[in-house]
Every structure is written in structure tokens, then in C-alpha cells.
PDB file of C-alpha atoms in Angstrom:
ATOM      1  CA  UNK X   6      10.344  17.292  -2.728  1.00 40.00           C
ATOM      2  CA  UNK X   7       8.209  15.010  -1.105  1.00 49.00           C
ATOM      3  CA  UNK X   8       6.543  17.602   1.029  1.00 50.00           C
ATOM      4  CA  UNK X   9       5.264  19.736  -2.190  1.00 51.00           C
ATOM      5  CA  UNK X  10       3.803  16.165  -4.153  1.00 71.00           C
ATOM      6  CA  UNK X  11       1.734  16.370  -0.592  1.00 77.00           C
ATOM      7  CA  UNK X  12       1.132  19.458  -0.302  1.00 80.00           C
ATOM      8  CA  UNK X  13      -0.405  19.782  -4.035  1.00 81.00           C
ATOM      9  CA  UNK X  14      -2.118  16.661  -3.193  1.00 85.00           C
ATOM     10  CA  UNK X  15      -3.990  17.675  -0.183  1.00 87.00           C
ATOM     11  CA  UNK X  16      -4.587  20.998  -2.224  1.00 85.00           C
ATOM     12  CA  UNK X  17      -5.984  18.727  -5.307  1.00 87.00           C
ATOM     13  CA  UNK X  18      -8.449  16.428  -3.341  1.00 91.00           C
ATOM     14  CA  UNK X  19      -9.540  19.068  -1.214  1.00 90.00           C
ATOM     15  CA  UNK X  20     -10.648  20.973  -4.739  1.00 86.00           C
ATOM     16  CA  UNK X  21     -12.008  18.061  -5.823  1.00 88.00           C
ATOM     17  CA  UNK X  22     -14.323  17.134  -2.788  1.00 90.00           C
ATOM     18  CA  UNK X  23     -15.444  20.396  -2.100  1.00 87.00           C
ATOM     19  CA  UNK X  24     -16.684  20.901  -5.801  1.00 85.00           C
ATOM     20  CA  UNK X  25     -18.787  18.196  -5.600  1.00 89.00           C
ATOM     21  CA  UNK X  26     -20.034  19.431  -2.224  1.00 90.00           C
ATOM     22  CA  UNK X  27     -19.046  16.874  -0.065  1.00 91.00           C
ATOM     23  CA  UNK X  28     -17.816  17.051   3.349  1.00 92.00           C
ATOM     24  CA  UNK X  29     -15.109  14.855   4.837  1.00 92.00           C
ATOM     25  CA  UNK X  30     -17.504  12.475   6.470  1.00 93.00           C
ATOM     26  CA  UNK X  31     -19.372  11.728   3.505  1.00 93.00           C
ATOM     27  CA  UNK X  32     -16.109  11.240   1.390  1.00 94.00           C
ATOM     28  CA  UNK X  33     -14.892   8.879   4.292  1.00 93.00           C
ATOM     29  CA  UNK X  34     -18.568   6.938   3.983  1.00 94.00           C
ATOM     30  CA  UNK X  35     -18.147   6.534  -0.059  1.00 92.00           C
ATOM     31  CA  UNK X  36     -14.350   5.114  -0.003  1.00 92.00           C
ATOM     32  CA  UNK X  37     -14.192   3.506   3.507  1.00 93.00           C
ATOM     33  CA  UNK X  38     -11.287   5.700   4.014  1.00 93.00           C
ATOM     34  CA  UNK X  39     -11.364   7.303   7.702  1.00 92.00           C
ATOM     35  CA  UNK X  40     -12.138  10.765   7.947  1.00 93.00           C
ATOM     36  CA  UNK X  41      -8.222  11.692   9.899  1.00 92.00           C
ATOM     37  CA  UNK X  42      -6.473   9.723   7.179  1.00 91.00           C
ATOM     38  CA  UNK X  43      -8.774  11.683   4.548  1.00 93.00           C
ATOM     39  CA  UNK X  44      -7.746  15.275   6.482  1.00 92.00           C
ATOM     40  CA  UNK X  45      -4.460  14.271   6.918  1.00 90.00           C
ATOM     41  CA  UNK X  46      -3.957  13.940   2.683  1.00 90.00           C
ATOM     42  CA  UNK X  47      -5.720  16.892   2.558  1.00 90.00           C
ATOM     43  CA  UNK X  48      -3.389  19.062   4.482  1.00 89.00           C
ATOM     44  CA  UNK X  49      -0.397  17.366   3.228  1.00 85.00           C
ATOM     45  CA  UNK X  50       0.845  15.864   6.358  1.00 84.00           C
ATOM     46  CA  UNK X  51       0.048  12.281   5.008  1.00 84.00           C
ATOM     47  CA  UNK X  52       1.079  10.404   1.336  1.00 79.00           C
ATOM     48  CA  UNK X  53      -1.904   7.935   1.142  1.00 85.00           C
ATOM     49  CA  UNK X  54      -1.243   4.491  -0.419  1.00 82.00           C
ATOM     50  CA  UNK X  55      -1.867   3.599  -4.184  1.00 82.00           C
ATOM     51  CA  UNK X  56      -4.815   1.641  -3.130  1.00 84.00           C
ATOM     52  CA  UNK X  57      -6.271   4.413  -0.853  1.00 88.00           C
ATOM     53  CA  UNK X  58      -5.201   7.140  -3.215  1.00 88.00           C
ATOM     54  CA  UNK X  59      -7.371   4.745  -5.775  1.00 87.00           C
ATOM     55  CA  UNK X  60      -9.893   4.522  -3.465  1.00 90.00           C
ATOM     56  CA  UNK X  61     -10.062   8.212  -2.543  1.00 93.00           C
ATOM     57  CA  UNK X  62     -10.260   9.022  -6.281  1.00 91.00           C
ATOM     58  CA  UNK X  63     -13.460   6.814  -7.178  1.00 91.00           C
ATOM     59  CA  UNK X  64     -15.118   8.840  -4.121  1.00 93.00           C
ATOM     60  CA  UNK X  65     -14.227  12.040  -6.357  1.00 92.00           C
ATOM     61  CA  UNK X  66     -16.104  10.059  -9.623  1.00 91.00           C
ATOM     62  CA  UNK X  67     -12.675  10.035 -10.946  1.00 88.00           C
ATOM     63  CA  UNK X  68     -10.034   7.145 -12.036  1.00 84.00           C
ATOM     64  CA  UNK X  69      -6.534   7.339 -10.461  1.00 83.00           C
ATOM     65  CA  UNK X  70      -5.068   8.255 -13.929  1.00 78.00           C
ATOM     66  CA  UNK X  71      -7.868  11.322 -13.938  1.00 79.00           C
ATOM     67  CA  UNK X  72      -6.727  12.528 -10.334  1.00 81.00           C
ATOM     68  CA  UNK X  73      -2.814  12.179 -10.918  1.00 77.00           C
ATOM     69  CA  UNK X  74      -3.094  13.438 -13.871  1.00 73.00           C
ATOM     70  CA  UNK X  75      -3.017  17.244 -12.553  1.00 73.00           C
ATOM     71  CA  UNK X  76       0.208  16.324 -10.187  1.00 71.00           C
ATOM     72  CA  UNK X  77       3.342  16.887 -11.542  1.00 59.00           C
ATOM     73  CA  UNK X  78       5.460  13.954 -11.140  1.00 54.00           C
ATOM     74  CA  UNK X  79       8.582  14.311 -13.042  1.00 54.00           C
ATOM     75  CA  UNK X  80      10.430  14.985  -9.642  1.00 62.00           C
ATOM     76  CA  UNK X  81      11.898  13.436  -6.939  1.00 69.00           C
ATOM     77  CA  UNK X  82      10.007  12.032  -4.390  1.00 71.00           C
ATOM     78  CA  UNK X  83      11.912  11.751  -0.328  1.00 73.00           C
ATOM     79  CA  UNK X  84      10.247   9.475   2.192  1.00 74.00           C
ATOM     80  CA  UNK X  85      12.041   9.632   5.089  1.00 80.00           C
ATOM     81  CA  UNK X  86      11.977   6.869   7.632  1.00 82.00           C
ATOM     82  CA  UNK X  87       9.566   8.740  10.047  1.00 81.00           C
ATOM     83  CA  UNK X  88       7.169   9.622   7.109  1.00 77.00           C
ATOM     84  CA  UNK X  89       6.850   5.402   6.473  1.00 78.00           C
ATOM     85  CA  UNK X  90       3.299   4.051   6.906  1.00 79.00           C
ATOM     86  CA  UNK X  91       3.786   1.453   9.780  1.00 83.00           C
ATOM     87  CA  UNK X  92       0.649  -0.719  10.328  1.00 83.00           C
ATOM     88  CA  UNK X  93       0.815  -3.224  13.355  1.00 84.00           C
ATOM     89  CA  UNK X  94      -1.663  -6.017  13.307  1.00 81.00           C
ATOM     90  CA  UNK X  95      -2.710  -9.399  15.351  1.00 73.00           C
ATOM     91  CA  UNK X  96       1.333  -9.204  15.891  1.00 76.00           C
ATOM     92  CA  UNK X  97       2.843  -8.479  12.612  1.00 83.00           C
ATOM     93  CA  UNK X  98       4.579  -5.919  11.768  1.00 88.00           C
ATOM     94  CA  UNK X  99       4.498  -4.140   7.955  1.00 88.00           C
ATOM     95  CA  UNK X 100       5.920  -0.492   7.099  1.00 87.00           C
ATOM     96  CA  UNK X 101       5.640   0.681   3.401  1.00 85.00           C
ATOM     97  CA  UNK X 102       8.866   1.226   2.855  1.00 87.00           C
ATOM     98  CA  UNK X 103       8.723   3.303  -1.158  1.00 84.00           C
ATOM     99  CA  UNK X 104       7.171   6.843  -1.220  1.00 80.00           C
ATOM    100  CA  UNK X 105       3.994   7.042  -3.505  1.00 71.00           C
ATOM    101  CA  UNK X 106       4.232   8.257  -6.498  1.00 69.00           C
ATOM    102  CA  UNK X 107       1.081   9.350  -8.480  1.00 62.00           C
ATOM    103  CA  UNK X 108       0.723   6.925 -11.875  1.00 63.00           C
ATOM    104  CA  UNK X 109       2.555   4.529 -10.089  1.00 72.00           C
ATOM    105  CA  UNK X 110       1.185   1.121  -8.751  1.00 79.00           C
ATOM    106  CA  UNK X 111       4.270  -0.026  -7.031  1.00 85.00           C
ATOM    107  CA  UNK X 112       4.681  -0.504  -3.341  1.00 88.00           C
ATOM    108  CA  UNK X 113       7.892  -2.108  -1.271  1.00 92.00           C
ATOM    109  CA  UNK X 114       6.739  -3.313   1.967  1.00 93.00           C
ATOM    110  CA  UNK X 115       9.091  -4.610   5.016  1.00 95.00           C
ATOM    111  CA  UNK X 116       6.903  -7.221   7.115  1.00 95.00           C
ATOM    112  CA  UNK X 117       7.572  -8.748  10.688  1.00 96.00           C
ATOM    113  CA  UNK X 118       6.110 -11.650  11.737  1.00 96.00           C
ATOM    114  CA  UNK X 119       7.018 -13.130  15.536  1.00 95.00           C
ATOM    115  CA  UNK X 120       6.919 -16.503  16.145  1.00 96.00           C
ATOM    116  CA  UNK X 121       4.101 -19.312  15.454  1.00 95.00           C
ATOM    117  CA  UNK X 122       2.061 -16.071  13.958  1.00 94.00           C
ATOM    118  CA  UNK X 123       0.077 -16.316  11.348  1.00 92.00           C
ATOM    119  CA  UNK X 124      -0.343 -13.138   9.365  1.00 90.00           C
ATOM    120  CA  UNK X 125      -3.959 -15.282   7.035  1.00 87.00           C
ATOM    121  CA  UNK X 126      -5.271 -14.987   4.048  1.00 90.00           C
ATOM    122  CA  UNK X 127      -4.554 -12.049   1.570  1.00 88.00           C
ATOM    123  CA  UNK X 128      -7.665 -11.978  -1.619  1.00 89.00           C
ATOM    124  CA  UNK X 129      -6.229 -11.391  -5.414  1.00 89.00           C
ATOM    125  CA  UNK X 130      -5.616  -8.625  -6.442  1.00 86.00           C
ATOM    126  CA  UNK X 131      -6.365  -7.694 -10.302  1.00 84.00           C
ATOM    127  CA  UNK X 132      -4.960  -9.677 -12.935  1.00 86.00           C
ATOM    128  CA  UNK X 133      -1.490  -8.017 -13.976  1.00 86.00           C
ATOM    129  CA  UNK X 134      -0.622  -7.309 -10.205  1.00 88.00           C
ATOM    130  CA  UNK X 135       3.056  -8.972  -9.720  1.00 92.00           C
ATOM    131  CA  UNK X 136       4.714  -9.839  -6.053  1.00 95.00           C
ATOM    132  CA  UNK X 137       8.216 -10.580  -5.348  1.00 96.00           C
ATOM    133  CA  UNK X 138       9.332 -11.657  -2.307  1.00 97.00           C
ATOM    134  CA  UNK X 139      12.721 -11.975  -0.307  1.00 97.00           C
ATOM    135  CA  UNK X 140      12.770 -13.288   2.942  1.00 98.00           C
ATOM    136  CA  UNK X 141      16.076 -11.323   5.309  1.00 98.00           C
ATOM    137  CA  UNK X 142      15.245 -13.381   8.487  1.00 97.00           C
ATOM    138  CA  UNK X 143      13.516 -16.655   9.753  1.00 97.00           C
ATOM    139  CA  UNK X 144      11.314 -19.028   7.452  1.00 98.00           C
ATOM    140  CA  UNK X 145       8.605 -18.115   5.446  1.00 98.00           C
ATOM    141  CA  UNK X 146       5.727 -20.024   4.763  1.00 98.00           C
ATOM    142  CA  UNK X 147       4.017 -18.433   1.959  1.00 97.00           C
ATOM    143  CA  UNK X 148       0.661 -19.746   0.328  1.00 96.00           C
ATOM    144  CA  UNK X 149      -0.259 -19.487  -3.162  1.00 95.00           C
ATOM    145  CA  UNK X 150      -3.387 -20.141  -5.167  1.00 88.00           C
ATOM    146  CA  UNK X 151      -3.983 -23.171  -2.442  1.00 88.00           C
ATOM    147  CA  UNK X 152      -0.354 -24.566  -2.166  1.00 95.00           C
ATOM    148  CA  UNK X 153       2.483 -23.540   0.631  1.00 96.00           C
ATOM    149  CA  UNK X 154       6.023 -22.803  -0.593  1.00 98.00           C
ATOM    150  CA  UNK X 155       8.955 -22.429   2.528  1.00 98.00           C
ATOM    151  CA  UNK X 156      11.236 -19.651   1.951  1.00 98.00           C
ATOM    152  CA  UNK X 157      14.531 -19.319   4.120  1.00 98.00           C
ATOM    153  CA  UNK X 158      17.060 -16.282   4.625  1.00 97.00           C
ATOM    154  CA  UNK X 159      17.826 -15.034   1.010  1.00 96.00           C
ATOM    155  CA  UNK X 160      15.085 -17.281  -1.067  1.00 97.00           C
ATOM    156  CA  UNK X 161      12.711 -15.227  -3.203  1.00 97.00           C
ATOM    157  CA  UNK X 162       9.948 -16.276  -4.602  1.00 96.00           C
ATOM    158  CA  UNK X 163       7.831 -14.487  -7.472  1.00 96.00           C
ATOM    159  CA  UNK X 164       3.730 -14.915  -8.144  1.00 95.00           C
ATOM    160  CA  UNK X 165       1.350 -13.211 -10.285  1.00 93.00           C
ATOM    161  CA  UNK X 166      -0.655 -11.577  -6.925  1.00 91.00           C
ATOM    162  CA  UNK X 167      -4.664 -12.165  -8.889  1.00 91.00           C
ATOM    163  CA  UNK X 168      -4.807 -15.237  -6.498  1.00 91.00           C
ATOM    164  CA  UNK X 169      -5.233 -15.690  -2.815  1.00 93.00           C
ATOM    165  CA  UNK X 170      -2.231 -15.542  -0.765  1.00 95.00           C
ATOM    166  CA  UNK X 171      -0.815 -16.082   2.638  1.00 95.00           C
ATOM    167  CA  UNK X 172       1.829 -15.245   5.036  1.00 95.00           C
ATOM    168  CA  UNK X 173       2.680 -16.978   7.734  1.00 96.00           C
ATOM    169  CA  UNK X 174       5.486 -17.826  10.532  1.00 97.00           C
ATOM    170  CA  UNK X 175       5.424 -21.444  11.998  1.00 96.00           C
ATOM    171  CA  UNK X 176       8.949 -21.372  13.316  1.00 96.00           C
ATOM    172  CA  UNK X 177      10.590 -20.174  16.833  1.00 97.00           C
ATOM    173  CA  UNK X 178      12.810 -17.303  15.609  1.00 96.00           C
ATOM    174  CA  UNK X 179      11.009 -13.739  14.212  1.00 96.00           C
ATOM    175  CA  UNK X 180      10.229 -14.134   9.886  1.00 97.00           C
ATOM    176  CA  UNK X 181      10.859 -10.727   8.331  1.00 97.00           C
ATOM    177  CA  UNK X 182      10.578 -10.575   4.599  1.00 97.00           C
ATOM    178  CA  UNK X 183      10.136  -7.962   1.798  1.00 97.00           C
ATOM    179  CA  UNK X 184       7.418  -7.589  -0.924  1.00 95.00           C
ATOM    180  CA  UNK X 185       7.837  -5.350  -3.759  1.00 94.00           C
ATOM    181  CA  UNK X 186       4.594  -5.287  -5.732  1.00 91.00           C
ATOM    182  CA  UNK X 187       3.005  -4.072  -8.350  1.00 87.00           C
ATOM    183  CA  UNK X 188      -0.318  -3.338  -7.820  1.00 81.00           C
ATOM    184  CA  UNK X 189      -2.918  -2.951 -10.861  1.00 76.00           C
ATOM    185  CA  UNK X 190      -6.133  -1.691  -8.697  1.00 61.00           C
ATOM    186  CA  UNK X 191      -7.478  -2.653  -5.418  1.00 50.00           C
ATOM    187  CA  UNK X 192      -7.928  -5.729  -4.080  1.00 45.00           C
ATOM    188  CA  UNK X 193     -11.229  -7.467  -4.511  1.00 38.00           C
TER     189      UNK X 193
END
């Protein structure tokens, strides 16, 4: 099912973007979203993020709601594991593990960090955005609105996510943690 909520998708924003005669290239220079990822959604080989998706969207003059709106999303949505969105970066690790759904501003990520790595500073998101986190392996030290909680195999912690946040690992042994979060618009 996955492949058709693509597939009408790619179909959608490519409708949408070519009505307002634009080409890919000037879509990608209005939402900072690369031209590849912005073919790839269009041909249904790629599920963007919520936050791309959003971004994508305001390129087309439209809100998210607007956009999704035309989906159908009473179905079942499949990601398989070689469909994840894996993004590797100064040494961490993070795969989006949930599919995305259209309407829906939640995302569960899986995050690696080695050793003595610092993953820095995250900005707020919108007030009513929500993280939960679960650490599986290692210690976490996770920063909040300017103060550092430690989180150990099988603490969680919960924060409202419109304040500046942190990740990082200071200990020998590889961190990896969870975040399931609830994102109300892009970050600032």
C-alpha cells in the first residue's frame, strides 16, 4: 500500500508544480529541497518527511492540510526496512524508522551515536511539538531548554520539543536511542 500513497503523491506534486509553471529547479530554490529528492517524490520512488512534505507544499502556495487533503489516507501504509530514510552525519547515525503518513506530524527515529560524539544543538520546533525519548544502548546526555539530563539503557525522558535541544554521547561504548515525535511544523 505504501507504493500507491507514493505513487499518487509523486502524481499530486507533479500536478501541482507544473500548474503553476515551475520546473524542478525552481521548486528546489523556493523550499531548499534538492532537486533528486524533489524527482524522486515525484515519481514515487521516495516518501518525503513531514517536514519536507511541509516544506514542498509551501513551494506549491499550499498548507500541508491543502496538499494531503487530495490523498487518500484511510489505508495502510508499509515501510519496509530498505525504504527507511537513513541520514549519516559528523558520525551519527539516524534512520526514520515510521512511514509518512499525509495529516500526520509524527515521526519515530532510531539514532546512533559512537563514542565521545556529539550530535549539537537541535532549534525548537513549534509550540505543541512533543518528544519522547528511550535510550536501548549506552548513556545519553540530552540537553533541554539550557540544562543536561543523563539517560541510561531503558530511561525515557519526555519534553515539549519548542525549545533548543541536544544530543550527545560522552561515554566509551556506542549511545543509540529512539525519538518518537510529534512534530507541529518545521523547525525554526
Amino acid at each position: 500500500m505504501a507504493r500507491i500513497i507514493e505513487e499518487q503523491l509523486g502524481r499530486l506534486v507533479h500536478a501541482k508544480r507544473t500548474d503553476l509553471g515551475l520546473s524542478l529547479h525552481e521548486l528546489s530554490q523556493t523550499t531548499g529541497v534538492s532537486v533528486s529528492m524533489l524527482s524522486a517524490v515525484e515519481r514515487g520512488e521516495k516518501t518525503p518527511t513531514v517536514v519536507v512534505l511541509d516544506r514542498i507544499a509551501d513551494g506549491l502556495n499550499l498548507r500541508l492540510s491543502q496538499l494531503v487533503a487530495e490523498l487518500e489516507t484511510d489505508r495502510v501504509v508499509l515501510r519496509r526496512a530498505g525504504q527507511q530514510d537513513t541520514v549519516d552525519e559528523g558520525g551519527w547515525r539516524r534512520t526514520i524508522l515510521t512511514p509518512v503518513v499525509p495529516g500526520v506530524n509524527f515521526e519515530w527515529i532510531r539514532t546512533t551515536l559512537p563514542p565521545h560524539t556529539d550530535a549539537g544543538d537541535f532549534p525548537a520546533y513549534a509550540p505543541g511539538s512533543h518528544e519522547f525519548v528511550v535510550v536501548t544502548s549506552g548513556t545519553l546526555h540530552l540537553g533541554v531548554g539550557g540544562r543536561e539530563y543523563v539517560l541510561d539503557v531503558g530511561d525515557s525522558l519526555y519534553f515539549p520539543a519548542d525549545a533548543v535541544h541536544s544530543y550527545a554521547n560522552r561515554g566509551d561504548l556506542t549511545c543509540e536511542y529512539h525519538v518518537a515525535a510529534l512534530i507541529m511544523r518545521p523547525r525554526r
